[in-house]
Amino acid sequence: MRFRDMTALITGAGSGIGKETAIRLANEGANVILVGRTKEKLQKVAAEVPGSEIFPADMIKKEDVEKLAAFAEDRFERLDVLINGVGGSSHSPIMDTSEEDWDAMQDVNLKSIFLPSKTLGALMIQQAEKESGPSPRSIVNVASLSGHKAGAQIPHYSAAKAGALNFTKALALELAPYGIRVNSVSPGFVETPLTEDALTNERFSKAIERNTTLKRVGQSEEIANVIAFVASREASYMVGSDVLVDGGWLIK
């Protein structure tokens, strides 16, 4: 029970990797706060995570994030783990990408990490400074294989995820003195509600099999397993690192 009596807040918890991460941490003893834009989705996940709390909020809106921080401070004695799991993608070549589409991808994939990290990170620092002894905390940002290798027709997404990787390192430097470890996990192609339509395209799914060493897409549970390790005290000497979980895509 690596997270017994700990509080974990997961953004993007309404489906996919965020949902599976919430279930995994709860199964290992964590008190879980489920955060996402859609209340109905959060309620469905909460039904699978007994004792969890839900907080509908948009992580690219400063006022929502501030309300979330106030809620977490009021409801729980301390915040031990933050998982920044919000993300999304769309497709277009650079020359066809509008300014609006570019900004939207930066918001959902990078601003959605920046705002919670800043606001909830400040809460974690405040709590750590009041404690007499070391009491480790952890932040894990969900990045992407596309942050390491730009994907076809996803220039805005690739750029944002590359930004997430370097933001993770910058945040790690700032928060490490307070006992707060910051790392990222970069999934490859994973079957989630956001990718299920694309995976019905036989040409696309065959390309994934051809280019992935394990010759298959990943499952959300497999990514959640790695996130749980990185967030846990078993990874106590890991700071500012990224764990690539891509089925061997990048080595081919």
PDB file of C-alpha atoms in Angstrom:
ATOM      1  CA  MET A   1       0.000   0.000   0.000  1.00  0.00           C
ATOM      2  CA  ARG A   2       2.429   2.660  -1.223  1.00  0.00           C
ATOM      3  CA  PHE A   3      -0.064   5.512  -0.812  1.00  0.00           C
ATOM      4  CA  ARG A   4      -1.736   4.640   2.479  1.00  0.00           C
ATOM      5  CA  ASP A   5      -3.093   7.745   4.236  1.00  0.00           C
ATOM      6  CA  MET A   6      -1.842   9.993   1.413  1.00  0.00           C
ATOM      7  CA  THR A   7      -3.907  12.408  -0.656  1.00  0.00           C
ATOM      8  CA  ALA A   8      -3.545  12.334  -4.425  1.00  0.00           C
ATOM      9  CA  LEU A   9      -5.110  14.804  -6.831  1.00  0.00           C
ATOM     10  CA  ILE A  10      -5.461  13.668 -10.448  1.00  0.00           C
ATOM     11  CA  THR A  11      -6.435  16.026 -13.265  1.00  0.00           C
ATOM     12  CA  GLY A  12      -7.915  14.592 -16.430  1.00  0.00           C
ATOM     13  CA  ALA A  13      -9.402  11.884 -14.233  1.00  0.00           C
ATOM     14  CA  GLY A  14     -12.620  11.445 -16.196  1.00  0.00           C
ATOM     15  CA  SER A  15     -11.258   8.842 -18.602  1.00  0.00           C
ATOM     16  CA  GLY A  16      -8.234   7.064 -20.014  1.00  0.00           C
ATOM     17  CA  ILE A  17      -4.881   7.313 -18.276  1.00  0.00           C
ATOM     18  CA  GLY A  18      -6.155   9.722 -15.623  1.00  0.00           C
ATOM     19  CA  LYS A  19      -8.982   7.398 -14.669  1.00  0.00           C
ATOM     20  CA  GLU A  20      -6.752   4.333 -14.461  1.00  0.00           C
ATOM     21  CA  THR A  21      -4.177   6.244 -12.434  1.00  0.00           C
ATOM     22  CA  ALA A  22      -6.859   7.314  -9.966  1.00  0.00           C
ATOM     23  CA  ILE A  23      -8.038   3.720  -9.596  1.00  0.00           C
ATOM     24  CA  ARG A  24      -4.477   2.470  -9.129  1.00  0.00           C
ATOM     25  CA  LEU A  25      -3.563   5.029  -6.463  1.00  0.00           C
ATOM     26  CA  ALA A  26      -6.840   4.468  -4.617  1.00  0.00           C
ATOM     27  CA  ASN A  27      -6.269   0.718  -4.645  1.00  0.00           C
ATOM     28  CA  GLU A  28      -2.925   1.409  -2.982  1.00  0.00           C
ATOM     29  CA  GLY A  29      -4.481   3.399  -0.158  1.00  0.00           C
ATOM     30  CA  ALA A  30      -4.655   6.984  -1.424  1.00  0.00           C
ATOM     31  CA  ASN A  31      -7.430   9.432  -0.730  1.00  0.00           C
ATOM     32  CA  VAL A  32      -8.191  10.558  -4.274  1.00  0.00           C
ATOM     33  CA  ILE A  33      -9.483  13.852  -5.660  1.00  0.00           C
ATOM     34  CA  LEU A  34     -10.810  13.394  -9.193  1.00  0.00           C
ATOM     35  CA  VAL A  35     -10.606  16.522 -11.342  1.00  0.00           C
ATOM     36  CA  GLY A  36     -11.966  17.086 -14.847  1.00  0.00           C
ATOM     37  CA  ARG A  37     -14.234  19.342 -16.840  1.00  0.00           C
ATOM     38  CA  THR A  38     -17.234  16.987 -17.010  1.00  0.00           C
ATOM     39  CA  LYS A  39     -19.037  16.219 -13.763  1.00  0.00           C
ATOM     40  CA  GLU A  40     -20.861  13.202 -15.187  1.00  0.00           C
ATOM     41  CA  LYS A  41     -17.609  11.506 -16.221  1.00  0.00           C
ATOM     42  CA  LEU A  42     -16.094  12.138 -12.809  1.00  0.00           C
ATOM     43  CA  GLN A  43     -19.143  10.673 -11.098  1.00  0.00           C
ATOM     44  CA  LYS A  44     -18.800   7.473 -13.144  1.00  0.00           C
ATOM     45  CA  VAL A  45     -15.150   7.158 -12.160  1.00  0.00           C
ATOM     46  CA  ALA A  46     -15.964   7.936  -8.529  1.00  0.00           C
ATOM     47  CA  ALA A  47     -18.344   4.964  -8.533  1.00  0.00           C
ATOM     48  CA  GLU A  48     -15.271   2.786  -9.183  1.00  0.00           C
ATOM     49  CA  VAL A  49     -13.173   4.575  -6.561  1.00  0.00           C
ATOM     50  CA  PRO A  50     -14.970   4.378  -3.198  1.00  0.00           C
ATOM     51  CA  GLY A  51     -14.326   7.353  -0.945  1.00  0.00           C
ATOM     52  CA  SER A  52     -13.000   9.571  -3.708  1.00  0.00           C
ATOM     53  CA  GLU A  53     -13.931  13.230  -4.044  1.00  0.00           C
ATOM     54  CA  ILE A  54     -14.807  14.899  -7.331  1.00  0.00           C
ATOM     55  CA  PHE A  55     -14.127  18.485  -8.349  1.00  0.00           C
ATOM     56  CA  PRO A  56     -15.275  19.589 -11.818  1.00  0.00           C
ATOM     57  CA  ALA A  57     -12.864  22.241 -13.086  1.00  0.00           C
ATOM     58  CA  ASP A  58     -11.032  23.413 -16.188  1.00  0.00           C
ATOM     59  CA  MET A  59      -7.262  23.373 -15.652  1.00  0.00           C
ATOM     60  CA  ILE A  60      -6.615  26.142 -18.168  1.00  0.00           C
ATOM     61  CA  LYS A  61      -8.743  28.586 -16.171  1.00  0.00           C
ATOM     62  CA  LYS A  62      -6.885  30.284 -13.333  1.00  0.00           C
ATOM     63  CA  GLU A  63     -10.009  30.840 -11.259  1.00  0.00           C
ATOM     64  CA  ASP A  64     -10.945  27.141 -11.465  1.00  0.00           C
ATOM     65  CA  VAL A  65      -7.474  26.086 -10.368  1.00  0.00           C
ATOM     66  CA  GLU A  66      -7.527  28.505  -7.444  1.00  0.00           C
ATOM     67  CA  LYS A  67     -10.900  27.127  -6.323  1.00  0.00           C
ATOM     68  CA  LEU A  68      -9.499  23.607  -6.601  1.00  0.00           C
ATOM     69  CA  ALA A  69      -6.544  24.514  -4.380  1.00  0.00           C
ATOM     70  CA  ALA A  70      -8.885  26.006  -1.778  1.00  0.00           C
ATOM     71  CA  PHE A  71     -11.007  22.842  -1.879  1.00  0.00           C
ATOM     72  CA  ALA A  72      -7.985  20.570  -1.438  1.00  0.00           C
ATOM     73  CA  GLU A  73      -6.688  22.657   1.463  1.00  0.00           C
ATOM     74  CA  ASP A  74     -10.072  22.689   3.174  1.00  0.00           C
ATOM     75  CA  ARG A  75     -10.943  19.010   2.717  1.00  0.00           C
ATOM     76  CA  PHE A  76      -7.587  17.375   3.403  1.00  0.00           C
ATOM     77  CA  GLU A  77      -4.808  17.957   5.904  1.00  0.00           C
ATOM     78  CA  ARG A  78      -2.137  17.714   3.227  1.00  0.00           C
ATOM     79  CA  LEU A  79      -1.634  17.169  -0.491  1.00  0.00           C
ATOM     80  CA  ASP A  80       0.950  14.478  -1.174  1.00  0.00           C
ATOM     81  CA  VAL A  81       0.666  13.724  -4.876  1.00  0.00           C
ATOM     82  CA  LEU A  82      -0.368  15.752  -7.922  1.00  0.00           C
ATOM     83  CA  ILE A  83      -0.831  14.033 -11.274  1.00  0.00           C
ATOM     84  CA  ASN A  84      -1.226  16.472 -14.161  1.00  0.00           C
ATOM     85  CA  GLY A  85      -3.054  14.296 -16.670  1.00  0.00           C
ATOM     86  CA  VAL A  86      -5.006  16.725 -18.853  1.00  0.00           C
ATOM     87  CA  GLY A  87      -4.253  16.543 -22.573  1.00  0.00           C
ATOM     88  CA  GLY A  88      -5.688  16.406 -26.050  1.00  0.00           C
ATOM     89  CA  SER A  89      -4.699  16.448 -29.694  1.00  0.00           C
ATOM     90  CA  SER A  90      -5.849  17.434 -33.167  1.00  0.00           C
ATOM     91  CA  HIS A  91      -4.329  16.948 -36.598  1.00  0.00           C
ATOM     92  CA  SER A  92      -3.121  19.416 -39.216  1.00  0.00           C
ATOM     93  CA  PRO A  93       0.087  20.211 -41.082  1.00  0.00           C
ATOM     94  CA  ILE A  94       1.844  23.388 -39.977  1.00  0.00           C
ATOM     95  CA  MET A  95       0.722  25.364 -43.018  1.00  0.00           C
ATOM     96  CA  ASP A  96      -2.912  24.529 -42.296  1.00  0.00           C
ATOM     97  CA  THR A  97      -2.761  25.115 -38.545  1.00  0.00           C
ATOM     98  CA  SER A  98      -4.664  28.205 -37.459  1.00  0.00           C
ATOM     99  CA  GLU A  99      -3.497  30.455 -34.660  1.00  0.00           C
ATOM    100  CA  GLU A 100      -6.584  29.422 -32.690  1.00  0.00           C
ATOM    101  CA  ASP A 101      -5.771  25.713 -33.058  1.00  0.00           C
ATOM    102  CA  TRP A 102      -2.160  26.330 -32.068  1.00  0.00           C
ATOM    103  CA  ASP A 103      -3.189  28.232 -28.942  1.00  0.00           C
ATOM    104  CA  ALA A 104      -5.764  25.597 -28.010  1.00  0.00           C
ATOM    105  CA  MET A 105      -3.155  22.826 -28.104  1.00  0.00           C
ATOM    106  CA  GLN A 106      -0.713  24.842 -25.989  1.00  0.00           C
ATOM    107  CA  ASP A 107      -3.487  25.477 -23.473  1.00  0.00           C
ATOM    108  CA  VAL A 108      -4.727  21.921 -23.099  1.00  0.00           C
ATOM    109  CA  ASN A 109      -1.285  20.301 -23.083  1.00  0.00           C
ATOM    110  CA  LEU A 110       1.007  22.854 -21.415  1.00  0.00           C
ATOM    111  CA  LYS A 111      -0.997  25.540 -19.634  1.00  0.00           C
ATOM    112  CA  SER A 112      -2.994  22.718 -18.029  1.00  0.00           C
ATOM    113  CA  ILE A 113       0.262  21.615 -16.386  1.00  0.00           C
ATOM    114  CA  PHE A 114       1.600  25.084 -15.592  1.00  0.00           C
ATOM    115  CA  LEU A 115      -1.422  26.434 -13.711  1.00  0.00           C
ATOM    116  CA  PRO A 116      -2.029  23.436 -11.376  1.00  0.00           C
ATOM    117  CA  SER A 117       1.699  23.013 -10.792  1.00  0.00           C
ATOM    118  CA  LYS A 118       2.072  26.648  -9.796  1.00  0.00           C
ATOM    119  CA  THR A 119      -1.039  26.889  -7.640  1.00  0.00           C
ATOM    120  CA  LEU A 120      -1.093  23.437  -6.050  1.00  0.00           C
ATOM    121  CA  GLY A 121       2.693  23.425  -5.877  1.00  0.00           C
ATOM    122  CA  ALA A 122       2.463  26.579  -3.772  1.00  0.00           C
ATOM    123  CA  LEU A 123       0.052  24.767  -1.452  1.00  0.00           C
ATOM    124  CA  MET A 124       2.477  21.844  -1.156  1.00  0.00           C
ATOM    125  CA  ILE A 125       5.337  24.230  -0.341  1.00  0.00           C
ATOM    126  CA  GLN A 126       3.215  25.988   2.272  1.00  0.00           C
ATOM    127  CA  GLN A 127       2.364  22.680   3.921  1.00  0.00           C
ATOM    128  CA  ALA A 128       5.961  21.429   3.773  1.00  0.00           C
ATOM    129  CA  GLU A 129       7.286  24.570   5.454  1.00  0.00           C
ATOM    130  CA  LYS A 130       4.965  24.027   8.416  1.00  0.00           C
ATOM    131  CA  GLU A 131       6.159  20.471   9.022  1.00  0.00           C
ATOM    132  CA  SER A 132       9.007  19.753  11.418  1.00  0.00           C
ATOM    133  CA  GLY A 133      10.579  16.858   9.526  1.00  0.00           C
ATOM    134  CA  PRO A 134      10.959  15.607   5.956  1.00  0.00           C
ATOM    135  CA  SER A 135       7.681  14.578   4.388  1.00  0.00           C
ATOM    136  CA  PRO A 136       8.172  13.830   0.694  1.00  0.00           C
ATOM    137  CA  ARG A 137       5.658  14.897  -1.927  1.00  0.00           C
ATOM    138  CA  SER A 138       5.488  14.262  -5.647  1.00  0.00           C
ATOM    139  CA  ILE A 139       4.222  15.779  -8.891  1.00  0.00           C
ATOM    140  CA  VAL A 140       3.994  13.717 -12.084  1.00  0.00           C
ATOM    141  CA  ASN A 141       3.253  15.360 -15.426  1.00  0.00           C
ATOM    142  CA  VAL A 142       1.865  13.252 -18.256  1.00  0.00           C
ATOM    143  CA  ALA A 143       3.901  14.197 -21.323  1.00  0.00           C
ATOM    144  CA  SER A 144       4.167  12.155 -24.532  1.00  0.00           C
ATOM    145  CA  LEU A 145       6.370  10.272 -26.968  1.00  0.00           C
ATOM    146  CA  SER A 146       5.579  13.192 -29.295  1.00  0.00           C
ATOM    147  CA  GLY A 147       7.578  15.460 -27.007  1.00  0.00           C
ATOM    148  CA  HIS A 148      10.637  13.375 -27.906  1.00  0.00           C
ATOM    149  CA  LYS A 149       9.878  12.804 -31.575  1.00  0.00           C
ATOM    150  CA  ALA A 150       7.531  15.073 -33.503  1.00  0.00           C
ATOM    151  CA  GLY A 151       4.540  13.240 -34.899  1.00  0.00           C
ATOM    152  CA  ALA A 152       3.127  13.631 -38.387  1.00  0.00           C
ATOM    153  CA  GLN A 153       0.557  16.431 -38.648  1.00  0.00           C
ATOM    154  CA  ILE A 154       0.567  17.183 -34.928  1.00  0.00           C
ATOM    155  CA  PRO A 155       3.060  20.068 -34.785  1.00  0.00           C
ATOM    156  CA  HIS A 156       1.152  21.994 -32.107  1.00  0.00           C
ATOM    157  CA  TYR A 157       0.732  18.899 -29.920  1.00  0.00           C
ATOM    158  CA  SER A 158       4.383  17.864 -30.346  1.00  0.00           C
ATOM    159  CA  ALA A 159       5.585  21.360 -29.473  1.00  0.00           C
ATOM    160  CA  ALA A 160       3.403  21.529 -26.372  1.00  0.00           C
ATOM    161  CA  LYS A 161       4.535  18.118 -25.122  1.00  0.00           C
ATOM    162  CA  ALA A 162       8.180  19.029 -25.679  1.00  0.00           C
ATOM    163  CA  GLY A 163       7.441  22.097 -23.574  1.00  0.00           C
ATOM    164  CA  ALA A 164       5.933  19.881 -20.888  1.00  0.00           C
ATOM    165  CA  LEU A 165       9.173  17.893 -20.686  1.00  0.00           C
ATOM    166  CA  ASN A 166      11.321  20.964 -20.107  1.00  0.00           C
ATOM    167  CA  PHE A 167       8.778  22.599 -17.801  1.00  0.00           C
ATOM    168  CA  THR A 168       8.985  19.454 -15.675  1.00  0.00           C
ATOM    169  CA  LYS A 169      12.743  19.906 -15.301  1.00  0.00           C
ATOM    170  CA  ALA A 170      12.397  23.601 -14.447  1.00  0.00           C
ATOM    171  CA  LEU A 171       9.715  22.864 -11.862  1.00  0.00           C
ATOM    172  CA  ALA A 172      11.809  20.052 -10.394  1.00  0.00           C
ATOM    173  CA  LEU A 173      14.668  22.464  -9.769  1.00  0.00           C
ATOM    174  CA  GLU A 174      12.402  24.912  -7.946  1.00  0.00           C
ATOM    175  CA  LEU A 175      10.520  22.425  -5.788  1.00  0.00           C
ATOM    176  CA  ALA A 176      13.214  19.922  -4.847  1.00  0.00           C
ATOM    177  CA  PRO A 177      14.453  22.049  -1.885  1.00  0.00           C
ATOM    178  CA  TYR A 178      10.996  21.572  -0.312  1.00  0.00           C
ATOM    179  CA  GLY A 179      11.065  17.792  -0.656  1.00  0.00           C
ATOM    180  CA  ILE A 180       8.733  17.832  -3.662  1.00  0.00           C
ATOM    181  CA  ARG A 181       9.904  15.586  -6.487  1.00  0.00           C
ATOM    182  CA  VAL A 182       8.758  16.482 -10.008  1.00  0.00           C
ATOM    183  CA  ASN A 183       8.997  14.046 -12.927  1.00  0.00           C
ATOM    184  CA  SER A 184       7.138  13.183 -16.100  1.00  0.00           C
ATOM    185  CA  VAL A 185       5.904  10.069 -17.860  1.00  0.00           C
ATOM    186  CA  SER A 186       5.728   9.972 -21.664  1.00  0.00           C
ATOM    187  CA  PRO A 187       3.243   7.452 -23.066  1.00  0.00           C
ATOM    188  CA  GLY A 188       3.475   6.222 -26.631  1.00  0.00           C
ATOM    189  CA  PHE A 189       0.353   5.221 -28.546  1.00  0.00           C
ATOM    190  CA  VAL A 190      -2.223   4.198 -25.957  1.00  0.00           C
ATOM    191  CA  GLU A 191      -5.806   3.063 -26.360  1.00  0.00           C
ATOM    192  CA  THR A 192      -8.009   5.685 -24.683  1.00  0.00           C
ATOM    193  CA  PRO A 193     -11.343   7.346 -25.478  1.00  0.00           C
ATOM    194  CA  LEU A 194      -9.320  10.074 -27.238  1.00  0.00           C
ATOM    195  CA  THR A 195      -7.627   7.597 -29.588  1.00  0.00           C
ATOM    196  CA  GLU A 196     -10.277   4.942 -30.107  1.00  0.00           C
ATOM    197  CA  ASP A 197     -11.631   6.488 -33.314  1.00  0.00           C
ATOM    198  CA  ALA A 198      -8.170   6.685 -34.887  1.00  0.00           C
ATOM    199  CA  LEU A 199      -7.455   3.089 -33.910  1.00  0.00           C
ATOM    200  CA  THR A 200     -10.462   1.904 -35.901  1.00  0.00           C
ATOM    201  CA  ASN A 201      -8.549   3.039 -38.996  1.00  0.00           C
ATOM    202  CA  GLU A 202      -6.827  -0.145 -40.159  1.00  0.00           C
ATOM    203  CA  ARG A 203      -4.015   1.735 -41.899  1.00  0.00           C
ATOM    204  CA  PHE A 204      -3.273   3.688 -38.728  1.00  0.00           C
ATOM    205  CA  SER A 205      -3.355   0.669 -36.434  1.00  0.00           C
ATOM    206  CA  LYS A 206      -1.137  -1.318 -38.820  1.00  0.00           C
ATOM    207  CA  ALA A 207       1.369   1.545 -38.827  1.00  0.00           C
ATOM    208  CA  ILE A 208       1.517   1.444 -35.030  1.00  0.00           C
ATOM    209  CA  GLU A 209       2.110  -2.298 -35.057  1.00  0.00           C
ATOM    210  CA  ARG A 210       4.818  -1.900 -37.691  1.00  0.00           C
ATOM    211  CA  ASN A 211       6.650   0.914 -35.895  1.00  0.00           C
ATOM    212  CA  THR A 212       6.334  -0.286 -32.288  1.00  0.00           C
ATOM    213  CA  THR A 213       8.800  -2.901 -31.086  1.00  0.00           C
ATOM    214  CA  LEU A 214       6.072  -4.676 -29.100  1.00  0.00           C
ATOM    215  CA  LYS A 215       3.788  -4.503 -32.186  1.00  0.00           C
ATOM    216  CA  ARG A 216       0.746  -3.244 -30.309  1.00  0.00           C
ATOM    217  CA  VAL A 217      -0.787  -0.163 -28.732  1.00  0.00           C
ATOM    218  CA  GLY A 218      -0.471   0.356 -25.010  1.00  0.00           C
ATOM    219  CA  GLN A 219      -3.270   0.233 -22.456  1.00  0.00           C
ATOM    220  CA  SER A 220      -4.088   2.979 -19.968  1.00  0.00           C
ATOM    221  CA  GLU A 221      -3.468   0.599 -17.068  1.00  0.00           C
ATOM    222  CA  GLU A 222       0.114   0.066 -18.243  1.00  0.00           C
ATOM    223  CA  ILE A 223       0.809   3.794 -18.138  1.00  0.00           C
ATOM    224  CA  ALA A 224      -0.931   4.131 -14.761  1.00  0.00           C
ATOM    225  CA  ASN A 225       1.399   1.466 -13.351  1.00  0.00           C
ATOM    226  CA  VAL A 226       4.438   3.563 -14.269  1.00  0.00           C
ATOM    227  CA  ILE A 227       2.890   6.818 -13.025  1.00  0.00           C
ATOM    228  CA  ALA A 228       2.164   5.148  -9.691  1.00  0.00           C
ATOM    229  CA  PHE A 229       5.793   4.072  -9.340  1.00  0.00           C
ATOM    230  CA  VAL A 230       7.166   7.514 -10.253  1.00  0.00           C
ATOM    231  CA  ALA A 231       4.765   9.173  -7.788  1.00  0.00           C
ATOM    232  CA  SER A 232       5.628   6.750  -4.997  1.00  0.00           C
ATOM    233  CA  ARG A 233       8.467   6.893  -2.494  1.00  0.00           C
ATOM    234  CA  GLU A 234      10.034   3.937  -4.265  1.00  0.00           C
ATOM    235  CA  ALA A 235      11.224   6.526  -6.803  1.00  0.00           C
ATOM    236  CA  SER A 236      12.640   8.753  -4.064  1.00  0.00           C
ATOM    237  CA  TYR A 237      15.894   9.506  -5.935  1.00  0.00           C
ATOM    238  CA  MET A 238      14.181  10.385  -9.224  1.00  0.00           C
ATOM    239  CA  VAL A 239      13.910  14.136  -9.838  1.00  0.00           C
ATOM    240  CA  GLY A 240      13.460  16.012 -13.112  1.00  0.00           C
ATOM    241  CA  SER A 241      13.365  12.765 -15.078  1.00  0.00           C
ATOM    242  CA  ASP A 242      11.105  11.510 -17.828  1.00  0.00           C
ATOM    243  CA  VAL A 243      10.069   7.880 -18.190  1.00  0.00           C
ATOM    244  CA  LEU A 244       9.270   6.903 -21.773  1.00  0.00           C
ATOM    245  CA  VAL A 245       6.586   4.210 -21.964  1.00  0.00           C
ATOM    246  CA  ASP A 246       6.204   3.717 -25.709  1.00  0.00           C
ATOM    247  CA  GLY A 247       6.374  -0.005 -26.368  1.00  0.00           C
ATOM    248  CA  GLY A 248       9.766   0.497 -28.017  1.00  0.00           C
ATOM    249  CA  TRP A 249       8.672   3.030 -30.652  1.00  0.00           C
ATOM    250  CA  LEU A 250      11.671   5.319 -30.248  1.00  0.00           C
ATOM    251  CA  ILE A 251      14.307   2.590 -30.512  1.00  0.00           C
ATOM    252  CA  LYS A 252      13.176   1.381 -33.943  1.00  0.00           C
TER     253      LYS A 252
END
